[in-house]
Coordinates of C-alpha atoms and ligand atoms in Angstrom, one line a residue:
M1 CA -18.8 17.8 -11.5
T2 CA -18.5 20.6 -14.0
T3 CA -18.7 19.1 -17.5
I4 CA -21.7 17.9 -19.4
R5 CA -19.9 14.7 -20.1
T6 CA -19.4 13.9 -16.4
K7 CA -22.9 15.1 -15.4
S8 CA -24.6 12.9 -18.0
V9 CA -22.7 9.9 -16.8
H10 CA -23.0 10.3 -13.0
T11 CA -26.1 12.3 -12.1
A12 CA -28.5 9.3 -12.2
Q13 CA -26.2 7.2 -10.1
M14 CA -26.4 9.7 -7.2
E15 CA -30.0 8.9 -6.2
E16 CA -30.8 7.9 -2.6
R17 CA -30.8 4.2 -1.8
T18 CA -33.8 4.5 0.5
I19 CA -36.7 4.3 -2.0
R20 CA -39.0 1.6 -0.9
A21 CA -40.7 0.2 -4.0
K22 CA -43.9 -1.9 -3.5
V23 CA -42.5 -4.6 -5.8
M24 CA -39.0 -5.7 -6.4
P25 CA -37.3 -3.3 -8.9
I26 CA -35.5 -4.6 -11.9
Y27 CA -31.8 -4.7 -11.1
Q28 CA -30.9 -4.1 -14.7
T29 CA -27.2 -3.9 -14.0
S30 CA -24.3 -6.1 -15.2
A31 CA -22.3 -5.6 -12.0
F32 CA -22.5 -4.2 -8.4
A33 CA -20.4 -1.5 -6.9
F34 CA -18.3 -1.6 -3.7
S35 CA -17.4 1.3 -1.5
S36 CA -14.0 0.0 -0.4
L37 CA -11.5 -2.7 -0.9
E38 CA -12.5 -4.2 2.4
E39 CA -16.1 -4.6 1.2
L40 CA -14.8 -6.2 -2.0
E41 CA -12.6 -8.5 0.0
G42 CA -15.6 -9.3 2.2
Y43 CA -17.6 -10.4 -0.9
Y44 CA -15.0 -13.1 -1.6
E45 CA -15.1 -14.1 2.1
G46 CA -18.8 -14.7 1.8
N47 CA -20.2 -11.5 3.3
G48 CA -22.4 -9.7 0.7
T49 CA -24.1 -11.4 -2.2
Y50 CA -23.7 -9.5 -5.4
L51 CA -20.7 -8.9 -7.5
Y52 CA -21.5 -9.4 -11.2
S53 CA -24.9 -10.3 -12.7
R54 CA -23.7 -13.5 -14.5
T55 CA -22.7 -14.9 -11.1
A56 CA -25.8 -13.6 -9.2
N57 CA -28.5 -11.0 -9.4
P58 CA -31.4 -10.2 -7.1
N59 CA -34.1 -10.7 -9.7
T60 CA -32.8 -14.1 -10.9
D61 CA -32.2 -15.2 -7.3
S62 CA -35.7 -14.3 -6.4
L63 CA -37.1 -16.3 -9.3
G64 CA -35.1 -19.4 -8.3
Q65 CA -36.2 -19.1 -4.7
T66 CA -39.9 -18.5 -5.5
V67 CA -40.1 -21.6 -7.7
A68 CA -38.3 -23.7 -5.0
V69 CA -41.0 -22.6 -2.5
L70 CA -43.8 -23.6 -4.9
E71 CA -42.2 -27.0 -5.6
G72 CA -41.4 -27.6 -1.9
A73 CA -37.6 -27.8 -2.6
P74 CA -34.9 -26.3 -0.5
K75 CA -33.1 -24.3 -3.3
G76 CA -33.6 -23.1 -6.9
I77 CA -31.8 -21.2 -9.6
A78 CA -32.9 -19.5 -12.8
A79 CA -31.3 -20.1 -16.2
S80 CA -31.6 -18.5 -19.6
S81 CA -34.1 -21.1 -20.9
G82 CA -35.7 -24.3 -20.0
T83 CA -33.1 -26.0 -22.1
S84 CA -30.2 -24.4 -20.3
A85 CA -31.8 -25.2 -16.9
I86 CA -32.0 -28.9 -18.1
L87 CA -28.3 -28.8 -19.2
A88 CA -27.2 -27.3 -15.8
G89 CA -29.3 -29.8 -13.9
I90 CA -27.9 -32.8 -15.9
L91 CA -24.3 -31.6 -15.5
S92 CA -24.8 -31.3 -11.7
V93 CA -25.2 -35.1 -11.6
V94 CA -23.3 -36.6 -14.6
K95 CA -19.9 -36.2 -16.0
H96 CA -17.8 -37.6 -18.9
G97 CA -18.2 -41.4 -18.9
D98 CA -21.5 -41.5 -17.0
H99 CA -24.8 -42.5 -18.6
I100 CA -28.4 -41.1 -18.5
L101 CA -31.6 -43.0 -18.8
A102 CA -34.3 -40.9 -20.4
A103 CA -38.0 -41.3 -21.4
E104 CA -38.3 -41.7 -25.2
D105 CA -41.2 -39.2 -25.3
V106 CA -39.4 -36.2 -23.8
Y107 CA -39.8 -32.8 -25.3
G108 CA -38.2 -32.5 -28.8
G109 CA -35.6 -29.9 -27.7
T110 CA -34.6 -32.0 -24.7
F111 CA -34.3 -35.0 -27.1
L112 CA -31.8 -33.1 -29.2
L113 CA -29.9 -31.8 -26.2
L114 CA -29.5 -35.3 -24.8
K115 CA -28.8 -37.0 -28.1
E116 CA -26.5 -34.5 -29.9
E117 CA -24.9 -32.2 -27.3
L118 CA -24.3 -34.6 -24.4
A119 CA -22.7 -37.1 -26.8
L120 CA -20.1 -34.4 -27.5
M121 CA -19.3 -34.3 -23.7
G122 CA -18.9 -38.1 -23.5
I123 CA -22.2 -38.7 -21.8
Q124 CA -24.2 -41.6 -23.2
V125 CA -28.0 -41.5 -23.2
H126 CA -30.4 -44.5 -23.3
F127 CA -33.9 -43.8 -24.3
A128 CA -36.7 -46.1 -23.1
D129 CA -40.5 -46.4 -23.1
F130 CA -41.1 -45.3 -19.5
S131 CA -44.6 -46.8 -19.4
D132 CA -42.8 -50.2 -19.5
A133 CA -41.2 -50.7 -16.0
S134 CA -39.3 -53.8 -17.1
A135 CA -37.6 -51.9 -20.0
I136 CA -36.3 -49.3 -17.5
E137 CA -35.1 -51.8 -15.0
S138 CA -33.3 -54.0 -17.6
L139 CA -31.3 -50.9 -18.8
L140 CA -30.4 -50.1 -15.2
V141 CA -29.2 -53.6 -14.7
D142 CA -27.2 -53.6 -18.0
F143 CA -25.7 -50.2 -17.5
P144 CA -24.4 -49.5 -14.0
E145 CA -22.9 -46.2 -15.5
I146 CA -26.4 -44.7 -15.4
K147 CA -26.3 -41.9 -12.8
L148 CA -29.5 -40.1 -13.7
I149 CA -33.1 -40.9 -14.7
F150 CA -34.7 -38.1 -16.7
S151 CA -38.5 -37.8 -17.4
E152 CA -41.4 -35.4 -17.5
S153 CA -44.3 -35.4 -15.1
L154 CA -46.8 -34.9 -18.0
T155 CA -45.5 -35.7 -21.5
N156 CA -46.0 -34.2 -24.9
P157 CA -48.3 -34.6 -26.8
F158 CA -50.1 -37.6 -25.2
L159 CA -50.0 -36.4 -21.6
R160 CA -48.7 -39.6 -20.0
E161 CA -48.4 -39.1 -16.3
E162 CA -45.0 -40.2 -14.9
N163 CA -45.2 -42.9 -12.1
M164 CA -43.0 -41.3 -9.4
E165 CA -43.4 -44.2 -7.0
K166 CA -41.9 -46.5 -9.6
L167 CA -39.0 -44.2 -10.4
T168 CA -38.2 -43.5 -6.8
G169 CA -38.1 -47.3 -6.1
L170 CA -35.7 -47.8 -9.0
S171 CA -33.5 -44.8 -8.0
N172 CA -33.1 -46.1 -4.5
Q173 CA -32.3 -49.6 -5.7
Y174 CA -29.8 -48.6 -8.4
G175 CA -28.4 -45.5 -6.7
C176 CA -29.1 -42.9 -9.3
K177 CA -30.8 -39.5 -9.1
I178 CA -34.1 -38.5 -10.6
M179 CA -34.7 -35.3 -12.6
I180 CA -38.2 -34.4 -13.7
D181 CA -39.3 -31.7 -16.2
N182 CA -42.5 -30.3 -14.6
T183 CA -43.2 -27.8 -17.3
F184 CA -46.6 -29.1 -18.5
A185 CA -48.0 -29.9 -15.1
T186 CA -46.6 -27.0 -13.0
P187 CA -46.4 -27.0 -9.2
Y188 CA -50.1 -26.1 -9.2
T189 CA -50.9 -29.7 -10.3
V190 CA -48.0 -31.8 -9.0
Q191 CA -44.7 -31.3 -7.1
P192 CA -42.3 -34.0 -8.1
Y193 CA -39.7 -33.0 -5.6
T194 CA -42.0 -33.9 -2.7
Q195 CA -42.5 -37.3 -4.4
G196 CA -38.9 -38.2 -4.5
A197 CA -37.3 -36.3 -7.5
H198 CA -33.9 -34.9 -6.7
L199 CA -34.1 -32.1 -9.3
V200 CA -37.2 -30.5 -10.9
V201 CA -36.8 -28.3 -14.0
H202 CA -39.1 -25.9 -15.8
S203 CA -39.3 -24.2 -19.1
A204 CA -40.6 -21.0 -17.4
T205 CA -41.3 -19.9 -21.0
K206 CA -44.5 -21.8 -20.6
Y207 CA -46.9 -21.7 -17.5
L208 CA -44.6 -20.0 -15.0
G209 CA -44.2 -16.9 -17.2
G210 CA -47.6 -17.6 -18.6
H211 CA -47.9 -14.7 -21.1
S212 CA -45.7 -16.0 -24.0
D213 CA -43.4 -12.9 -23.7
V214 CA -40.3 -14.4 -22.1
T215 CA -37.8 -17.3 -22.6
A216 CA -36.5 -18.6 -19.2
G217 CA -35.8 -21.7 -17.2
V218 CA -35.7 -22.7 -13.5
L219 CA -34.1 -25.6 -11.7
V220 CA -34.9 -26.6 -8.1
G221 CA -33.9 -29.5 -5.9
D222 CA -31.4 -30.8 -3.4
E223 CA -29.1 -28.2 -2.0
E224 CA -25.8 -29.8 -3.2
L225 CA -27.1 -30.5 -6.7
I226 CA -28.3 -26.9 -7.0
A227 CA -25.0 -25.6 -5.8
A228 CA -23.3 -27.7 -8.5
A229 CA -25.8 -26.6 -11.1
E230 CA -25.2 -23.0 -10.1
K231 CA -21.5 -23.4 -10.9
R232 CA -22.4 -24.7 -14.4
V233 CA -24.8 -21.7 -15.0
V234 CA -22.1 -19.3 -13.9
N235 CA -19.1 -20.9 -15.7
M236 CA -21.0 -21.7 -18.9
G237 CA -22.9 -18.4 -19.0
L238 CA -26.3 -19.9 -18.9
N239 CA -27.7 -17.1 -16.7
L240 CA -31.0 -15.4 -17.2
S241 CA -31.3 -11.6 -17.6
P242 CA -32.7 -9.6 -14.8
F243 CA -35.6 -8.3 -16.9
E244 CA -36.7 -11.8 -18.0
A245 CA -36.5 -12.9 -14.4
W246 CA -38.7 -10.0 -13.3
L247 CA -41.2 -10.7 -16.1
T248 CA -41.4 -14.4 -15.1
L249 CA -41.9 -13.5 -11.4
R250 CA -44.7 -11.1 -12.5
G251 CA -46.3 -14.0 -14.3
I252 CA -45.9 -16.4 -11.4
K253 CA -48.1 -14.2 -9.2
T254 CA -51.1 -15.3 -11.1
L255 CA -50.0 -19.0 -11.8
A256 CA -52.6 -20.5 -9.5
L257 CA -55.4 -18.3 -10.9
R258 CA -54.4 -19.0 -14.4
M259 CA -54.1 -22.7 -13.8
E260 CA -57.5 -22.8 -12.1
A261 CA -59.1 -21.2 -15.1
Q262 CA -57.1 -23.0 -17.8
T263 CA -57.6 -26.4 -16.2
A264 CA -61.4 -25.9 -15.9
N265 CA -61.5 -24.8 -19.6
A266 CA -59.3 -27.8 -20.6
Q267 CA -61.7 -30.2 -18.9
A268 CA -64.7 -28.6 -20.6
I269 CA -62.8 -28.8 -24.0
A270 CA -61.9 -32.4 -23.4
D271 CA -65.6 -33.3 -22.6
F272 CA -66.7 -31.4 -25.8
L273 CA -64.1 -33.2 -28.0
R274 CA -64.8 -36.7 -26.6
E275 CA -68.2 -36.5 -28.2
R276 CA -66.5 -36.0 -31.6
T277 CA -63.2 -37.7 -31.6
I278 CA -60.3 -39.5 -29.7
V279 CA -59.0 -37.3 -26.9
W280 CA -56.0 -37.4 -24.6
Y281 CA -56.6 -35.5 -21.3
P282 CA -55.5 -36.9 -18.0
G283 CA -58.0 -34.9 -15.9
K284 CA -55.3 -32.4 -14.8
G285 CA -53.3 -29.7 -16.4
A286 CA -54.5 -27.5 -19.3
I287 CA -53.2 -29.3 -22.4
V288 CA -55.7 -31.4 -24.4
S289 CA -54.5 -33.5 -27.4
F290 CA -56.9 -35.0 -29.9
E291 CA -57.2 -36.5 -33.4
V292 CA -58.8 -34.7 -36.3
P293 CA -61.5 -37.2 -37.4
E294 CA -61.0 -38.9 -40.8
T295 CA -64.0 -37.0 -42.2
I296 CA -62.3 -33.7 -41.9
E297 CA -59.3 -32.5 -43.9
V298 CA -56.4 -31.7 -41.4
S299 CA -55.2 -28.5 -43.0
S300 CA -58.7 -27.1 -43.4
F301 CA -59.4 -27.9 -39.7
F302 CA -56.3 -25.8 -38.7
S303 CA -57.3 -22.9 -41.0
S304 CA -60.9 -22.9 -39.6
L305 CA -59.9 -22.1 -36.0
G306 CA -60.3 -18.3 -36.3
W307 CA -58.8 -16.6 -33.3
I308 CA -57.4 -19.8 -31.9
K309 CA -53.9 -19.4 -33.4
I310 CA -51.5 -22.1 -34.6
V311 CA -48.4 -21.6 -32.4
P312 CA -45.5 -23.9 -31.8
T313 CA -45.6 -23.3 -28.0
L314 CA -48.2 -23.6 -25.2
A315 CA -49.3 -22.3 -21.9
G316 CA -50.2 -18.6 -22.6
V317 CA -53.4 -17.0 -21.5
E318 CA -54.7 -17.4 -25.1
T319 CA -56.1 -20.7 -26.3
T320 CA -53.8 -22.0 -29.1
V321 CA -53.2 -25.1 -31.0
S322 CA -50.0 -26.7 -32.2
Y323 CA -49.2 -29.4 -34.8
P324 CA -46.8 -31.9 -33.2
Y325 CA -46.1 -33.7 -36.5
G326 CA -44.8 -30.6 -38.2
S327 CA -43.3 -28.8 -35.2
S328 CA -42.4 -30.2 -31.8
H329 CA -41.8 -33.7 -33.2
R330 CA -40.5 -32.6 -36.6
A331 CA -36.9 -33.8 -35.8
L332 CA -38.0 -37.4 -35.3
S333 CA -37.8 -39.8 -38.2
A334 CA -41.1 -41.1 -39.7
E335 CA -40.7 -44.4 -37.8
E336 CA -40.0 -42.7 -34.5
K337 CA -43.1 -40.6 -35.0
A338 CA -45.2 -43.6 -35.9
R339 CA -43.9 -45.6 -32.9
I340 CA -45.0 -42.9 -30.4
G341 CA -48.3 -42.3 -32.3
V342 CA -47.6 -38.7 -33.6
T343 CA -49.5 -38.8 -36.9
R344 CA -50.6 -35.9 -39.2
R345 CA -54.0 -35.9 -37.5
I346 CA -52.8 -35.1 -33.9
V347 CA -53.6 -31.6 -32.6
R348 CA -52.3 -30.3 -29.3
L349 CA -54.5 -27.6 -27.8
S350 CA -53.4 -25.3 -25.0
A351 CA -56.4 -24.1 -23.1
G352 CA -56.4 -20.3 -22.3
I353 CA -58.4 -18.2 -19.9
E354 CA -61.1 -17.0 -22.3
G355 CA -64.8 -17.6 -21.8
I356 CA -65.5 -21.3 -22.4
E357 CA -68.5 -20.5 -24.7
D358 CA -66.3 -18.7 -27.1
I359 CA -63.7 -21.5 -27.2
L360 CA -66.3 -24.2 -27.7
G361 CA -68.1 -22.1 -30.3
Q362 CA -64.8 -21.6 -32.3
L363 CA -64.0 -25.4 -32.1
E364 CA -67.6 -26.2 -33.1
T365 CA -67.1 -24.1 -36.3
A366 CA -63.9 -25.9 -37.1
F367 CA -65.6 -29.3 -36.7
K368 CA -68.3 -28.2 -39.2
Ligands
PLP401 C1 -40.5 -25.7 -24.0 C2 -40.1 -26.9 -23.3 C3 -38.7 -27.0 -22.9 C4 -37.6 -26.1 -23.4 O1 -37.8 -24.9 -22.9 P1 -37.1 -23.5 -23.5 O2 -37.5 -22.5 -22.6 O3 -37.7 -23.4 -24.9 O4 -35.7 -23.8 -23.6 C5 -38.4 -28.1 -22.2 N1 -39.3 -29.0 -21.7 C6 -40.6 -28.9 -22.0 C7 -41.6 -29.9 -21.5 C8 -41.1 -27.8 -22.8 O5 -42.3 -27.7 -23.1

């Protein structure tokens, strides 16, 4: 190399490949190099894993495998968001002409994906009240085209716990797969795959990442379904970037510690709130929903929360509140909101890791 142009391009690429980093480095590369045509040919014959980062990357692979281990599933893949992981999972089971049965209280973004986007692909979705077993069963009887049951292990904002035993029974009887969104509960609390789900999906944007600095998704489950979902991720370009995968893995290292602290805080917050108002808290997880009492003006309650910020997400290390009526459930019609009970008085609180005295002190101020 003699010119500055060549030196500036190639010098950094000459480094030794024997550096042993303590943690996995970020493979911030769009593709991988081959030393010969034989090696390239070998890739296509199945020897050697990496070719192009949209098709596979060490950081995203590691994220998928790590979450699979935490969920007790054989295989996992990462995706660019919770939403794209849900899409890839759904399309690993259903195709044009098939139907899906979904819980009516799914996350707002999922509702839009199912209702608007899947319709464009010729996939019909039936929404039902999943707390009513007979409603689910009668749809399964009426629509043999239903190939997939979709629900969440812990719902938003009222934290209904999905009855996996009931869903597994129905899935066996009617021959359809079960996909569960485990974002709110996390594998620290519940592992739906070990209870009969075929696919488990996460918005890693929430607890897995845990620091509100990344948008990512992960799907784990049966080997054949994950292989099919992986094809959807590659062909539709739903892949996660290496850096986002690395950040998510960094967050996952403290998942159990965070959940332990956040769950303990959530329990204490629920106890505190129960003396003052109506509270929804199932005794697990770190989200607490409650009603602002009639004696307090809703907007002044929200503006009196000091360092507890109003944020349309959840699960970070900071305690935050969200306003389901005006954000997560905004897209629902007034009647839909009324039917599931999302009124202007509902607050969803995401417990952080702060000292509980400080959190309760701040809530006390807002109640005054
Ligand atoms: C946030 C969220 C999603 C969507 O995840 P993105 O990462 O925003 O695409 C899906 N399900 C649940 C339960 C969520 O909270």
